[in-house]
Each structure stands twice: as C-alpha cells, then as structure tokens.
Amino acid sequence: MMSEDHGVEAKEAAVREVAKLLTLPEQLQFIGDMKADYIARQQANDSQLSTMVAEQIEQAQTGLESLALSEQMISQLRENFISIERYCQECQTLIENHDQIKLLSNARNNLSTTLKDVEGMMSISVEAAEAKDSLGDDKELINTYERLTALDGKRRFALAAAESHKEEVGRLREYFEDVDQIWETFEKTLWGYISNFYKLSKESPQTLVRALRVVEMQEILDQQLAEEAAEAEGGGVMAAISNPRRSAKKSTTATVSSNSHTQQKLKVQGKGYKDKCYEQIRKAVERRFNKLLTELVFEDLKAALEEARTIGEELADIYDYVAPCFPPRYEIFQLMVNLYTERFIQMLRLLSDRANELTNIEILKVTGWVVEYQDNLIGLGVDESLAQVCSESGAMDPLMNSYVERMQATTKKWYLNILDADKVQPPKRTEDGKLYTPAAVDLFRILGEQVQIVRENSTDIMLYRIALAIIQVMIDFQAAERERLAEPAPEIGLEPLCAMINNNLRCYDLAMELSTSTMEALPPNYAEQVNFEDACKGFLEVTKEVVRHTLNVIFEDPGVEQLLVKLYQKEWSDGQVTEYLTATFGDYFMDVKMFIEERSFRRFVEACLEETIVIYIDHLLTQKNYIRELTIERLRVDEEVITDFFREYISINKVENRVRILTDLRELASANSVDAFALIYTNILEHQPDCPPEVVERLVALRDGIPRKDAKEVLQECKEIYENSLVNGHPPKAGFVFSKVKCLSASKGYLWRKLT
C-alpha cells in the first residue's frame, strides 16, 4: 500500500511540475525537447544508481570475507589457549628442577657464543687471504681496506677479550701477524697511488679517487675511535669494542679500566692518513724539483728556466685534473701553488747567489720567467697579490741589484764618453741653425730602451727599481754637466755652451715623456713611491746655470772687459762705453739667437740685462769720483740706452722692472734732503728688499757738499727703515741685484751683525 501511495504522490508531483513548466499555451511546442531532456536525465540517474549498487555489493562481499577470517583466527586462538593450559600443567611438575634448567640454559648460550667466536676466528685467515689477493687490483682498493679494517676490529675484540691472559694475547698477536704484513703492503700501495697523483689524475683518476676515499674513511674511523675513547674516559663506561658476552667472572671495574686503557692506546695510535697524504704530496713535489734545484740551476741556466717553465705549466693540469679528484676541503690546488712557489723562490735564491756570474740578458730571462709564472697563476684564478710572491719575496733582490748597478755603470760610462767627446767635437746644427750634440737624444734613447726591455721581460718591482735607477742616472748626468761648467766659459766656447742649453731643454722634454710612460706602466703602489719631477726639473736648473755661464763668454770678452773698466770714467761720460757695450751685446745676441731656442734666448737676454745692471751698480758704488750733475745726466742716458737696446729682444715691462733700480739709485744719488733720501730708499726696498743701508752710505760718501752731520742723519734714518723692513732679522725676499754686487759681499757680515 505504501508503494502505491508513493506512486500516486509521485504522479501528482509530476503533474504539478509539468503544470509549472507549461503555464502558457505557447510552451506546448517545447514538449518534445522536454521529453528528450527527461529521457537523458533518466538514463544518467539509472547509470548512477547501478554504480552505487555495485559498490554496495562489493563492500558487502569484503565484509563477509573479513568475518570468515575473524572466525578462523578465533578458532586458532582457542586452540592456542588450550595448548598453553596444557603446557602450564606440564611445567608445574618441573619447578623443583629450576636451578638445573637455568644452568643448562647458560651453558647452551655460552656454547653458542663460543661457536660463533670460533667461527669468526677461523674466518680471519680466509678474510686475510682475500684481502691479500685483492691488493694487486686498484679497483678493489676500497674493498681491501674494508676487509683489513674488519680484521682490525676482530683483532681489537680478540685482544680485549683475552687481555687478562698474557699467553693468549701473545698467541693472538702471532696469529694476526699476517694482517700486519698485509696492512704494510696495502699502505705502501696506497701511498704509491697518492705519490703518483699527477700521472694518475690524467691516466686513471678513478684510482686516485679511491685512494683518497680510503684516506677519508680512515680519518672518519680515527675520529670515531677517538670519540669512543673520550666517552670511556669521561663517563667510565665500556667502549664500543668491548665484548658484552665476555665471561661474567671478570669484574665490571676491571673491565672498564682495561677498555679505557685500550681506547687511550687507539687514540694515540690513530693512523693520521690525511697528514701522511699531505706528506706524500710534499715529497712528490720535492722529487719533481730535485733536478732543477740540485743540478740545472748550477749548471745550465737555459735548461733550468725551461724546466721551471715546464713545471710551472703543470699547475694548469693540477687545476684541471688533480683538484677535482680531491675533496674540496683539502684545497689541493692552493697547496700545490704554495709548494711550487716555495721551491721556485728557492731556485731564485740559488740564482741570486750567482748574480755576479750572470749577464744582464740572463738576469732578464730569469725575471721574464717570473712574469710568465705570475701571469700563469693569475690566469688560473690565483689572487694577484699571491701570484706576485716570487717577485715580492726578496729572492730576486741580488739579481735586480746586479742588473741595476751594471745598467747605471754602463750608462754613466757612456754619457761621460759623450760629454768628453763634446769637448773636442764641434756641435751639430739643425736645419734652422740651432746647435746640439747627440748626447741628449742618445741618453734618453738608451734609458727608454731599458724601460721597454724591463716592461716586456720583467716584473713590476724590477720596473720600479729601473725607474729609481733612471732618476739617479739623470741626476748624475746633470752633475757631470755641472762639472764642466766649472771650466772658464771662454775655454768652453760660446757654441758648445749654446749646444748645452739646447741639450738640457731637449733632455727635459724627453725626461717628461719617459716619466709619463714609466709611471703609466707602474702599478699605483709603486708609482706613488717614484718622483721623476725633481730630476726632470733638474735639467731646467742646469739650463739656467749654462745660460749664466754663457754670459761669462760675453762679460769675459777682452773688449767688453776694457769697456767695463772705463765705467764712470771720462770715456763713459763722453758716451763711449754704454753705447759700445750694447753694440757688442748686439753682435753676440745675433749669434746666440741663431744658436739656441727662442725660449732660452729670452732667458739669456734677461740674464744679460740683470748682469749688466749688477755690474753698473757695483762700479757705481766702488768708483772714486764725486757724483756731479754731469754724472747724474749720464746715468739717465745709460738708462735710456740700455732700455732701448733690450726692449728689442724682451718685453718692455721686463726691461723697465729691471732698469728701475738704476733709476732709483740715480734719484738717491741726487737727493737733497733727509726726507728725500728716506722716501727714495723706502721705494727701493719695496722691489729690492735686500738693498742694505751701505748702498746709501756709499752714495752719500760720493756726494760733494753734504755736511757730515746731515750725512750721519741720512744714514741713521735709512738704517732704521731697513731694520723695520726685516722679518725675523732677514729681508722678506731677495732681489736680483744686491746679493750679486761684489763690493757689498765683503762688508755684509759685519753689517748684518751690527744691525741685528
């Protein structure tokens, strides 16, 4: 009934749903589509219901199988409980024999343990034979090591078990002698592989890796044994190698003490394979360098450098082949770089001991090899500071010293010969008539070649040493030129002196070029220690000295000397000195202007003007005639003649600045009052601060008609003005005149003492 009721309800619900879908007459045309949609939904629902029913059936079957298995297990448990109950009833009759049963159980356990120990001891000879047989096969290296390590473990266990029985210990040691011999052979083979690391890394890297793995395994084992020993010492407990099944008759205290002692012994006797590995590598490197350091370095430099070059190139193979075989923490490439560099430094020290026997070319070959080695290291990624250890170690110092000393000596001998040749050979002329000698160009050509050779074939420190040597050569060359200037100018001659002026200007230009190129080639840390500037400026200083010396050719000319003697005499008053003197200057200037560069000629003319003024002032202060109106007028005319002549060669400002002192002295000589003297002297001190009061004193003494009282007042006033102008007892600066006036130099000391 209920199903029928549900069917009726379903139909009514369906009718209501259809009514909802068909509320309008137009919707009747969609009945076909609705029917198709309904059929599709019905099929989907049927499929879903079928799947769910199948899953429920499968789960029901699984549940039935589980129930059947549970029933079976319950039946088995019931049978087991029955058996247990039966055994318990049987055991009740054996309780009285419990002690015998316990003894029997212990005996059985001890027998089982003994049999196992005997089996282990009997297997030792077999395992030792297997280890010995595998020694010849590098592929079995690790297996061989593991077998030997296992045998060592058994030996330690056996010795620990029999420690209380000395006779047994002795027999056990004899029994294990074969193991020791096999270990010895194994280690010899192992270190043979390590020593041959370079060849193996290329031909059989697997073998080298196996050997290194053995080293690592042994290091780990040593560490484990050390930790076990530390635990045994610190905690008082048995070490791992103890036999837990040893006889119970041995007391616990004795066992702990014995094993602690054993572990301490093992800790001390750790094999230290890693250290031995490093030692084998060092010995291999020493063998590689043996021929170089004991034979070639003493017998054949060329062969020694070739051998060193070959050895150095091996580092690339070490980087490519050897290093990948080693664990990274070994840092084997850095170790090899250090070992190689140490021995190369030793080679350089041995060569330095023979520095005097080697030629400069051979020394350059040595330094050239050092450069190659450094570049090789840098190319392999070594830090530049570490790569330069060879050159920075000081091992090459004797070689560099010898090279530099020879270079300086050779260069000095050469330029001295050139300077001597300049004394007897006339200077050469350029197309425009300028005089020169080859000394300057040849000197710097040689110096430039030295720099270039060292740049291309040597180290930075060698270039630094050469730079310092070149500076010294330039200083020595300047000193040699100054020595020639000690000769009288007329003996040297105008043309050679003009050539020296041009040469030193040329030397300055070439020195600056060489300085620039050298400083650019030097690393900053060396460049900051080199100072070319002073040496370069030294050529300009020599040029100035030669210019002044060239003036002596003019002023020591007999004709010029005769004219200067007549200064402030009758011929001078008649206009027969200054006019003739400037005419003579003009003749000399014509030649000098053609012989030297324009910039030097201007300096020459300025120096000539200054020297002329100094001589005129010196003669004025030392002449014996009174200064009269005619003298004052002639002084004025001299100023005009000198100004008109020199303005043709240099700027009017420079001429007037220098001639001004003549004008001031003329006005001073013609002053008529104390105030006038004081004012004019004050003006002189403004541009010639070192003009002493003695100048005023001498001029006043040459004046006719000045009362003695007035003269003393003038002198006292001028002295006070001079003293007030001093700074810390000295003139603020020196002028170009009064320090050179000869008549003042003799009395200068007395005057200074008096004034200060």
Short mmCIF file of C-alpha atoms in Angstrom, two decimals, residues 95-104:
data_model
loop_
_atom_site.label_atom_id
_atom_site.label_comp_id
_atom_site.label_asym_id
_atom_site.label_seq_id
_atom_site.Cartn_x
_atom_site.Cartn_y
_atom_site.Cartn_z
CA ILE A 95 59.53 -26.22 39.24
CA GLU A 96 61.66 -28.29 41.60
CA ASN A 97 64.48 -28.55 38.88
CA HIS A 98 64.64 -24.77 38.14
CA ASP A 99 68.36 -24.33 39.07
CA GLN A 100 69.46 -27.17 36.79
CA ILE A 101 67.39 -25.76 33.99
CA LYS A 102 68.97 -22.31 34.44
CA LEU A 103 72.48 -23.79 34.37
CA LEU A 104 71.64 -25.75 31.28
#
